[in-house]
mmCIF file of C-alpha atoms in Angstrom:
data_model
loop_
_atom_site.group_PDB
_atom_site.id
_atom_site.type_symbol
_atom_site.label_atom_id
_atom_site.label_comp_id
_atom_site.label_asym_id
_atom_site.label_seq_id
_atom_site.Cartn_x
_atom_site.Cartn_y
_atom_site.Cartn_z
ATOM 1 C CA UNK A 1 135.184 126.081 113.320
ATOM 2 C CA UNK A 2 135.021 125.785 109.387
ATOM 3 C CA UNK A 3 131.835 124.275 107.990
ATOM 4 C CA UNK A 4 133.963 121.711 105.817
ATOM 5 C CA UNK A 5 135.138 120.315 109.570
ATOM 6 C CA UNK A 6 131.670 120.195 110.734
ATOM 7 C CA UNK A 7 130.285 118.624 107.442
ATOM 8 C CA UNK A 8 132.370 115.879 107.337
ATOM 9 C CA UNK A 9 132.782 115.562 111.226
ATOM 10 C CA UNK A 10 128.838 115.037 110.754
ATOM 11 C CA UNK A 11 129.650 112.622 107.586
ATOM 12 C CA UNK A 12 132.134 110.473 109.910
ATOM 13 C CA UNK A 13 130.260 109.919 112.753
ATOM 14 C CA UNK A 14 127.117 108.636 110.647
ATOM 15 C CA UNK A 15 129.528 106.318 108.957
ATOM 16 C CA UNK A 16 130.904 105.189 111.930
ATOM 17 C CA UNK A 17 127.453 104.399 113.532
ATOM 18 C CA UNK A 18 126.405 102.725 110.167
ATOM 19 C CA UNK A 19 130.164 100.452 110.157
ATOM 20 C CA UNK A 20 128.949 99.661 114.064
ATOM 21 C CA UNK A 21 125.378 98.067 112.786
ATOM 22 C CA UNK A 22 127.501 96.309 109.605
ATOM 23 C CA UNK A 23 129.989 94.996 112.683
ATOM 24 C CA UNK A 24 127.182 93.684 114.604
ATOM 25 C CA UNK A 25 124.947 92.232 112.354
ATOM 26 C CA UNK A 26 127.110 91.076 109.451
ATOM 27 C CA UNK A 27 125.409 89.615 105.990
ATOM 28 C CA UNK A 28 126.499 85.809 105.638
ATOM 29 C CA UNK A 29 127.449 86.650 102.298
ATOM 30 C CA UNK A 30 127.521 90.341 100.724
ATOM 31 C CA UNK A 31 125.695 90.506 96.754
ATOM 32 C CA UNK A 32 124.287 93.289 95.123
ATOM 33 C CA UNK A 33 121.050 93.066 97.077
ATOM 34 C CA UNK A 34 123.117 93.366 100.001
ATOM 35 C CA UNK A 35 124.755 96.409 99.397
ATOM 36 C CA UNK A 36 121.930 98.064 98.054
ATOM 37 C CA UNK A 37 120.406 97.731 101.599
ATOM 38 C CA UNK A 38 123.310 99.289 103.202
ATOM 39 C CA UNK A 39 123.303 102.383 100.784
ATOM 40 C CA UNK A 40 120.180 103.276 101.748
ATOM 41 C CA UNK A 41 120.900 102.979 105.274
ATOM 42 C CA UNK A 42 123.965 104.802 104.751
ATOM 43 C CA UNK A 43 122.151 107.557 102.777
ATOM 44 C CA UNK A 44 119.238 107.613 105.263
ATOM 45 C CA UNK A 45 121.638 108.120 108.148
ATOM 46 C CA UNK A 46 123.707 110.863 106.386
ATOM 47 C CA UNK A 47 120.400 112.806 105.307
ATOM 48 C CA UNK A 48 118.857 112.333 108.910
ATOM 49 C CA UNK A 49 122.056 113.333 110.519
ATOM 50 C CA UNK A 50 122.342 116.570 108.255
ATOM 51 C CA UNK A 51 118.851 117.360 108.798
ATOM 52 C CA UNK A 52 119.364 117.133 112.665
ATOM 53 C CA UNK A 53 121.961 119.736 112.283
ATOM 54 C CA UNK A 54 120.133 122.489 110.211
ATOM 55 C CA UNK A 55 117.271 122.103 112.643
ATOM 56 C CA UNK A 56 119.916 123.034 115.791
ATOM 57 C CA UNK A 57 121.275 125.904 113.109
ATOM 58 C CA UNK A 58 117.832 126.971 112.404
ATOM 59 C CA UNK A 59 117.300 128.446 115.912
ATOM 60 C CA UNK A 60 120.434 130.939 116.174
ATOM 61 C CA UNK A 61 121.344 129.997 119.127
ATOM 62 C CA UNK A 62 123.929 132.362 120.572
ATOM 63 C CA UNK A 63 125.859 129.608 122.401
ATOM 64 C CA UNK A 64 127.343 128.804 119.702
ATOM 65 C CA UNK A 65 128.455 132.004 117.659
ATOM 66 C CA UNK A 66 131.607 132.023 119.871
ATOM 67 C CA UNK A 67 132.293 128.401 118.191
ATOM 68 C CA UNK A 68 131.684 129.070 114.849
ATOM 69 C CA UNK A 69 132.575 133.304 114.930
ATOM 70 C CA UNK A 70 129.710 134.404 114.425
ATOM 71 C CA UNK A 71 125.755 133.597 112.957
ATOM 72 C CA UNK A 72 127.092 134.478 109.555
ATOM 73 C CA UNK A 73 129.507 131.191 109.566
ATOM 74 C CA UNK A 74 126.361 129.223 110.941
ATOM 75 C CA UNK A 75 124.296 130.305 108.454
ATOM 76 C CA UNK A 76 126.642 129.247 105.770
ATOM 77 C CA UNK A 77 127.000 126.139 107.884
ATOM 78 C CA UNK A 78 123.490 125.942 107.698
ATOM 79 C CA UNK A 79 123.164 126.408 103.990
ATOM 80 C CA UNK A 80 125.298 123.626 103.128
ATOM 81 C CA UNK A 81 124.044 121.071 105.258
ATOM 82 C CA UNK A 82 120.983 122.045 104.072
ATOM 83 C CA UNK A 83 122.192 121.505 100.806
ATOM 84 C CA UNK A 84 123.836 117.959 101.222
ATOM 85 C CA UNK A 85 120.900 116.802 103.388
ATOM 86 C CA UNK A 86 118.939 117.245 100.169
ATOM 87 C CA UNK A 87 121.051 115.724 98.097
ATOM 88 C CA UNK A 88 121.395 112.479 100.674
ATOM 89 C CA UNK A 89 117.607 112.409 100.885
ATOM 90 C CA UNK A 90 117.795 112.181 96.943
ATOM 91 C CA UNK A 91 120.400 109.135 96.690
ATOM 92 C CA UNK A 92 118.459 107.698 99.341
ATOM 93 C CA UNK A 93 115.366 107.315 97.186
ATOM 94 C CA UNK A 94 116.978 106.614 94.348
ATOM 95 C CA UNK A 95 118.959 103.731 95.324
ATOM 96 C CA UNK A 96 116.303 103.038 96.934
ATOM 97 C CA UNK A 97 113.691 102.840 94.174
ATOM 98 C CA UNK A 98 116.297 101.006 91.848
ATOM 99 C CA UNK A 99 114.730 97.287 92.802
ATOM 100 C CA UNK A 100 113.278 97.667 89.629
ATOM 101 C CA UNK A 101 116.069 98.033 87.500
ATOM 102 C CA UNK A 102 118.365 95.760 89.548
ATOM 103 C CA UNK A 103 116.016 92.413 89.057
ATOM 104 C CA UNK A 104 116.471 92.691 85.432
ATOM 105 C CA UNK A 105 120.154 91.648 85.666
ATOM 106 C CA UNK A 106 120.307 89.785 89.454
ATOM 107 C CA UNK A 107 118.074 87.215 91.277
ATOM 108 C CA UNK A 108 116.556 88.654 94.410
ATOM 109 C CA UNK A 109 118.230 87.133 97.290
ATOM 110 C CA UNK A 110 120.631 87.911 100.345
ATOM 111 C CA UNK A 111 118.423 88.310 103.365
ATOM 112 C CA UNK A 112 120.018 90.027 106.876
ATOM 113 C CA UNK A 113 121.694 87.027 108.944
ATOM 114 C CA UNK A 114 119.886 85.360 111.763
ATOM 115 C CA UNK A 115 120.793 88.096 114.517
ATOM 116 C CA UNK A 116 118.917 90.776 112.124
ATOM 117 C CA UNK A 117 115.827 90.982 114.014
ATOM 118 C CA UNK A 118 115.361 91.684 117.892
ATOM 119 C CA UNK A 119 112.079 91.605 119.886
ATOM 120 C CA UNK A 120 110.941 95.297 120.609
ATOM 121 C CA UNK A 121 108.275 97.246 123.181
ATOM 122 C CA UNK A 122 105.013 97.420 122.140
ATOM 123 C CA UNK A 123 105.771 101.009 120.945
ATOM 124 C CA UNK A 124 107.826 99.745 118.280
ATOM 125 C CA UNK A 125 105.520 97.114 117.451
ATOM 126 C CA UNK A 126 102.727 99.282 117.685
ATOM 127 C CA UNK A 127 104.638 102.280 114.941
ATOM 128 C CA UNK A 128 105.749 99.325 112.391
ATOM 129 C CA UNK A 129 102.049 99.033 111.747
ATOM 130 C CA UNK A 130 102.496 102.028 109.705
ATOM 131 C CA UNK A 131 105.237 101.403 108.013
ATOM 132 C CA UNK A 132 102.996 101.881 104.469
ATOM 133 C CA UNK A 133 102.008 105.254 105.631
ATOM 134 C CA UNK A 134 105.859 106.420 106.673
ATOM 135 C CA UNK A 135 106.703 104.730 102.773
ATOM 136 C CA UNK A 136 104.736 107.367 101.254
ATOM 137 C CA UNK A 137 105.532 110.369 103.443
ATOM 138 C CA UNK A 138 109.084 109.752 102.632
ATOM 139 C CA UNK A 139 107.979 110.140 98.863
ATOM 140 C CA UNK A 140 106.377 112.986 98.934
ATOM 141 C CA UNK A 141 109.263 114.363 101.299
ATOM 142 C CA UNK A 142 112.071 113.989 98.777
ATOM 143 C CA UNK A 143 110.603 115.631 96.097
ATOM 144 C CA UNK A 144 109.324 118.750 98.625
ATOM 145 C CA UNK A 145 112.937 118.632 99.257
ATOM 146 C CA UNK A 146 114.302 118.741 96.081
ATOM 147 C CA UNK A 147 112.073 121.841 95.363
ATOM 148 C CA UNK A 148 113.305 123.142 98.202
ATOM 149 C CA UNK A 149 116.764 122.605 96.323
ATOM 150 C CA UNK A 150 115.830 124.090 93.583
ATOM 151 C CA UNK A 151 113.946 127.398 95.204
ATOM 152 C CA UNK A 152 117.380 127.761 97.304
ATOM 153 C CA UNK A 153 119.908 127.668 94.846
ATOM 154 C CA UNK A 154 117.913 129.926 92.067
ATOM 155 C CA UNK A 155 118.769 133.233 92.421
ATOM 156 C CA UNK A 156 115.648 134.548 90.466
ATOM 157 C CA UNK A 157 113.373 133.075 92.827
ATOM 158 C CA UNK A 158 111.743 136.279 95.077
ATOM 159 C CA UNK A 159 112.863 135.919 98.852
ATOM 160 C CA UNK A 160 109.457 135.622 100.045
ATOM 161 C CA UNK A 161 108.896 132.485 98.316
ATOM 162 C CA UNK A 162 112.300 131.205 99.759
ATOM 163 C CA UNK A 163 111.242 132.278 102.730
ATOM 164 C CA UNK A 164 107.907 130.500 102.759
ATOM 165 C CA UNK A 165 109.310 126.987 101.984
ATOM 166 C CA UNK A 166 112.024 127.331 104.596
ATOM 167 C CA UNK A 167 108.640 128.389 107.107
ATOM 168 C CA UNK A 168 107.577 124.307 106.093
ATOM 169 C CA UNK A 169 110.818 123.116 107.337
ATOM 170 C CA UNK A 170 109.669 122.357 110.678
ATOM 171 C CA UNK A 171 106.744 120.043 109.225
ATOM 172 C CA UNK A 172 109.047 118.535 106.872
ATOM 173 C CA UNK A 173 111.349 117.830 109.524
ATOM 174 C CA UNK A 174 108.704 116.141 111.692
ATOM 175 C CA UNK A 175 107.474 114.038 108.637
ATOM 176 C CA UNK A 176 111.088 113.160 107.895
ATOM 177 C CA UNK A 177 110.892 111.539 111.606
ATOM 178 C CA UNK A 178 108.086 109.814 111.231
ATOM 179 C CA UNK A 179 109.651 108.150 108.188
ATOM 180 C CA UNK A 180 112.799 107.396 109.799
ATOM 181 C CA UNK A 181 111.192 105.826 113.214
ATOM 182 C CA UNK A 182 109.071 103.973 111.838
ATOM 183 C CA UNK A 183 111.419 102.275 108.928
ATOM 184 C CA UNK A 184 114.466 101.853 110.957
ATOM 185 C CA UNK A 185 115.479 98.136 111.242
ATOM 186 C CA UNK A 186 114.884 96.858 114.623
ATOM 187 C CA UNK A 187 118.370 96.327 115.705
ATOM 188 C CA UNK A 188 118.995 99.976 115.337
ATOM 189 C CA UNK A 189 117.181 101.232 118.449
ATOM 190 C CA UNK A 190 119.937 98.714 120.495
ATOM 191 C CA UNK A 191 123.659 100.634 118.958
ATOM 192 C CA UNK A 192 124.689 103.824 118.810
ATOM 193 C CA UNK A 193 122.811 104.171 115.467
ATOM 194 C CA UNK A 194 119.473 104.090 117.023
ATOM 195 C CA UNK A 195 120.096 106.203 119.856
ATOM 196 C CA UNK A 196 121.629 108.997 116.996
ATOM 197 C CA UNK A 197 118.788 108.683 115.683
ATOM 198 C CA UNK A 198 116.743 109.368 119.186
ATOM 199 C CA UNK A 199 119.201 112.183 120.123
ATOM 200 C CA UNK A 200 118.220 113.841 116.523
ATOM 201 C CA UNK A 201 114.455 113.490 116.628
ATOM 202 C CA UNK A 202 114.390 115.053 120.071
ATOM 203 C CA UNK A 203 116.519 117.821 119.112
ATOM 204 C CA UNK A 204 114.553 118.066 115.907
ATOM 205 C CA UNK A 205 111.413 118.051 116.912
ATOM 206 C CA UNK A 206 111.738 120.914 120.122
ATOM 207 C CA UNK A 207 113.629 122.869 117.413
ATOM 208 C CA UNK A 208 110.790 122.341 114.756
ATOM 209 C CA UNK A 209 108.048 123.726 116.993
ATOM 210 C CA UNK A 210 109.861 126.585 118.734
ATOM 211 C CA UNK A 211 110.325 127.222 114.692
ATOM 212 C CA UNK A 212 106.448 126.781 113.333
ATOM 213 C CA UNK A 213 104.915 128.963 116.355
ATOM 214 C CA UNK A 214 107.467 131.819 115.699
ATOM 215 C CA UNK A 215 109.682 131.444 118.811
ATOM 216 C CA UNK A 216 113.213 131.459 116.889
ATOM 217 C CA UNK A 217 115.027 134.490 118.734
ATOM 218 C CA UNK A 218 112.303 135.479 121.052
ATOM 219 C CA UNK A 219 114.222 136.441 124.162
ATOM 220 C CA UNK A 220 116.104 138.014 122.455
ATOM 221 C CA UNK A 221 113.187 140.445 120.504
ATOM 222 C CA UNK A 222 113.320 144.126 121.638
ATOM 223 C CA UNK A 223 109.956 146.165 120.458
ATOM 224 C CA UNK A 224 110.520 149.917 119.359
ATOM 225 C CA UNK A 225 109.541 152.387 116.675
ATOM 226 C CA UNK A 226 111.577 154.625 114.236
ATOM 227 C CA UNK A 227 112.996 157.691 115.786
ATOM 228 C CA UNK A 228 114.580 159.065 112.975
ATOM 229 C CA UNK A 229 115.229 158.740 109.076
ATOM 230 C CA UNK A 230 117.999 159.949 106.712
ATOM 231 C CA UNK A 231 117.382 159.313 103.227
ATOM 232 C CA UNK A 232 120.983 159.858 101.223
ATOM 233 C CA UNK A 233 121.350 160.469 97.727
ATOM 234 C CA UNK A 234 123.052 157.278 96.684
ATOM 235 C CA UNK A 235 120.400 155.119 97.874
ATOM 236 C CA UNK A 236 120.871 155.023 101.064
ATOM 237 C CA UNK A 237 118.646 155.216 104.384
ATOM 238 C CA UNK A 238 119.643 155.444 107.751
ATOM 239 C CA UNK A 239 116.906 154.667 110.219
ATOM 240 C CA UNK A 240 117.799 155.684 113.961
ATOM 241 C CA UNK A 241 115.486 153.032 116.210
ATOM 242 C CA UNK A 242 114.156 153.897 119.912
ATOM 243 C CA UNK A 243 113.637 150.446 121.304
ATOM 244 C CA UNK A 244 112.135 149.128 125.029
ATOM 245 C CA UNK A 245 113.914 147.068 127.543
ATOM 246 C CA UNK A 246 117.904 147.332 127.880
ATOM 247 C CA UNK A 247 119.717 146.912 124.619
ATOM 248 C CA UNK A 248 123.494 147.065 124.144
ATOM 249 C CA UNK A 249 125.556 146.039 120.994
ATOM 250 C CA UNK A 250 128.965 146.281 120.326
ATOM 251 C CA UNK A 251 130.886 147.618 117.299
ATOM 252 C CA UNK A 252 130.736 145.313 114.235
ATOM 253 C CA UNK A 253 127.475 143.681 115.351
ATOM 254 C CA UNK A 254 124.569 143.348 113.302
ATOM 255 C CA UNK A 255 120.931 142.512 114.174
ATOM 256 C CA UNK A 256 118.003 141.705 112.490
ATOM 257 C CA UNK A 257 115.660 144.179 111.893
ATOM 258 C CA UNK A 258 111.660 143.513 111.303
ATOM 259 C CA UNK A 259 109.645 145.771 110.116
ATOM 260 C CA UNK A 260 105.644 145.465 108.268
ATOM 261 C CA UNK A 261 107.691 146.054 104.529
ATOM 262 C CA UNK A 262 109.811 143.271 105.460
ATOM 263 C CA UNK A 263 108.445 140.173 104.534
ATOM 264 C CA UNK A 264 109.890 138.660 107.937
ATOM 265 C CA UNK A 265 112.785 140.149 109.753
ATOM 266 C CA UNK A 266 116.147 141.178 107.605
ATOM 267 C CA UNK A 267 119.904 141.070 109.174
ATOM 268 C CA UNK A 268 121.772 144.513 108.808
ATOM 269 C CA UNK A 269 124.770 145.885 110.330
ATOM 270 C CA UNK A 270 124.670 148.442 113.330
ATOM 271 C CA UNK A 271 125.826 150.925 112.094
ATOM 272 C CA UNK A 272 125.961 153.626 115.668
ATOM 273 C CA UNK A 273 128.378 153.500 118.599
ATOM 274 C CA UNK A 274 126.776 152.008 121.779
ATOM 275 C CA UNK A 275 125.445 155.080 123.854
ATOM 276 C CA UNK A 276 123.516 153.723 126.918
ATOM 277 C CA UNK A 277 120.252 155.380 125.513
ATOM 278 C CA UNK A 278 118.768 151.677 123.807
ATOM 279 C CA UNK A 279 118.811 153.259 120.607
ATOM 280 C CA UNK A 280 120.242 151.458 117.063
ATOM 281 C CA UNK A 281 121.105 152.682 114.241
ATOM 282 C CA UNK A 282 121.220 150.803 110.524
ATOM 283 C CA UNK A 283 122.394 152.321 107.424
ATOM 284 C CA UNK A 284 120.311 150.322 104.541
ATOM 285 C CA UNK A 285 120.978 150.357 100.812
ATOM 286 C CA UNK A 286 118.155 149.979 98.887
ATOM 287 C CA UNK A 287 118.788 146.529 97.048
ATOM 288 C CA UNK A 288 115.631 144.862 97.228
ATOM 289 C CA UNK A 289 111.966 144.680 97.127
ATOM 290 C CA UNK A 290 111.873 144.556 101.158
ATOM 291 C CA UNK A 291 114.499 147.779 101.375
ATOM 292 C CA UNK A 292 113.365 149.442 98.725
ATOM 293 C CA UNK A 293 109.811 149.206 100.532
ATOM 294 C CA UNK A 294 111.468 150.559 103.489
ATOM 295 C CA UNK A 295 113.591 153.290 101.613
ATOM 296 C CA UNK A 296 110.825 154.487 99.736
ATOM 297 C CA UNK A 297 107.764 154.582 102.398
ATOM 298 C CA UNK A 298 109.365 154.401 106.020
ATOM 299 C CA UNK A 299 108.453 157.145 108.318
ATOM 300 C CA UNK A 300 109.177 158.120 111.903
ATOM 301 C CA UNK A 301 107.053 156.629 114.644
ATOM 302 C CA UNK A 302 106.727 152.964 112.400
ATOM 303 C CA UNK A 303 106.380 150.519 114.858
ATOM 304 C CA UNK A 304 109.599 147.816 114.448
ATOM 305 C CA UNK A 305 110.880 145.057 116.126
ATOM 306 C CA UNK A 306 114.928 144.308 116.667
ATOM 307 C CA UNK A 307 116.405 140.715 117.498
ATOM 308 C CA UNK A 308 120.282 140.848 118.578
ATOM 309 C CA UNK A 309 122.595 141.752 118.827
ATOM 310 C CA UNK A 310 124.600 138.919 116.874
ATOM 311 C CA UNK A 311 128.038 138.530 115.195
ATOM 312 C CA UNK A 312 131.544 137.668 116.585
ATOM 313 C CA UNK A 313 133.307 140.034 114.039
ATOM 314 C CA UNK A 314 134.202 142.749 116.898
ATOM 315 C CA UNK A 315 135.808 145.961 116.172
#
């Protein structure tokens, strides 16, 4: 599956959901006001919808690798939704914050028709009391965000730092909720829009804790220690692993490797045949701060930890 299908597969079924609300509660008469409103629903949806799917992304989950042929195309999947969620979450705001300029050439006017607003359960009620709060949340959100843009797409930034903003994303993703279920229109929680919506912050939220308490891959984390080390002239190392529990891995696989120079675990590509013994081998070019950590002070008997085996690209 190519991420341009899923991207705009996303893209269609928030604008369908948005056309549904349009169909069912229709302006009397459509101004500028009018449309503004609808662009940032649009926007909102888009954003929500794309941050939804890097949350699911976020945990590698290995039911879908068949799907997309491997992590590597989910990750890339993950990158640019990433990317267009941010830029959403921008427009959003903008279009969003442009009362100001819009009042100095139109009247303010063009309220939602009479079927606009629906009673709701106390709950509702009860979470539109902090509707000020979920204003300013979404602020300061959109600007974290677009850092998070800018930390992404700069190459100079260390990975550490990258890494250590995309560690927040579960906490931005929670805030993001809050902000969205608490200003969604009333009539959303009735159509297909609102239940998106409830189908996203579920998903979001599990996938936001299992992320902030470290539990991305964890059944699928196998312990070991360095059994031996080959240090190669052309900067290379090969690092021969010893780990517990059953392991097995299949050529063309990769796995990520975490060890205490790491600065959280790295992916690299098994580089040893499959031999029944639960051992791994990974041939590492020193490229980096993290490798050339490794390269440079690694011994034998280093405690390390493996999570994998991933990757669809099967030799």
């Amino acid at each position: 599956m190519k991420t341009r299908n899923v991207l705009v597969g996303i893209g269609l079924l928030s604008v369908g959901v948005w056309l549904i609300n349009l169909w069912l509660y229709p302006y009397g008469q459509m101004n500028v006001w009018n449309m503004r409103n609808e662009l940032v629903f649009l926007t909102g949806i888009l954003a929500y919808s794309m941050m939804g799917l890097i949350m699911v992304l976020a945990l590698r989950p290995k039911i879908l690798e068949p799907m997309f042929d491997g992590l590597d195309k989910m990750y890339h999947l993950h990158k640019w939704a990433g990317i267009w969620a941010i830029i959403f979450a921008i427009a959003h705001y903008l279009i969003r914050e442009s009362k100001g300029i819009l009042l100095l050439f139109f009247e303010k006017g063009g309220k939602k028709g009479a079927g606009g607003n629906i009673d709701l359960p106390w709950f509702f009620e009860w979470l539109r009391s902090f509707k000020g709060d979920a204003k300013d949340i979404g602020e300061i959100m959109v600007w974290v965000l677009a850092a998070v843009l800018v930390i992404t797409l700069c190459r100079k930034i260390p990975y550490h730092i990258w890494r250590y903003t995309h560690k927040l994303m579960g906490i931005i993703f929670i805030a993001i909720a809050f902000h969205t279920i608490v200003l969604s229109p009333p009539t959303f929680w009735t159509q297909p829009v609102g239940w998106l919506f409830a189908v996203i912050t579920v998903v979001g939220v599990v996938a936001s804790v299992i992320s902030l308490f470290g539990w991305i891959g964890k059944k699928h984390q196998h312990s070991g220690k360095i059994l031996n080390i080959t240090r190669h002239e052309n900067d290379l190392i090969e690092i021969d692993c010893e780990l517990k529990g059953e392991w097995h891995h299949k050529a063309g696989q990769y796995a990520f490797l975490n060890h205490r120079y790491f600065s959280g675990a790295h992916p690299f590509t098994i580089s040893s045949a499959d031999c029944g013994n639960d051992c791994v081998r990974f041939s590492i070019k020193d490229l980096g701060d993290g490798t050339h950590r490794l390269f440079t002070h690694a011994k034998v008997g280093d405690p390390i930890r493996v999570e994998g085996p991933y990757g669809e690209f099967i030799l």
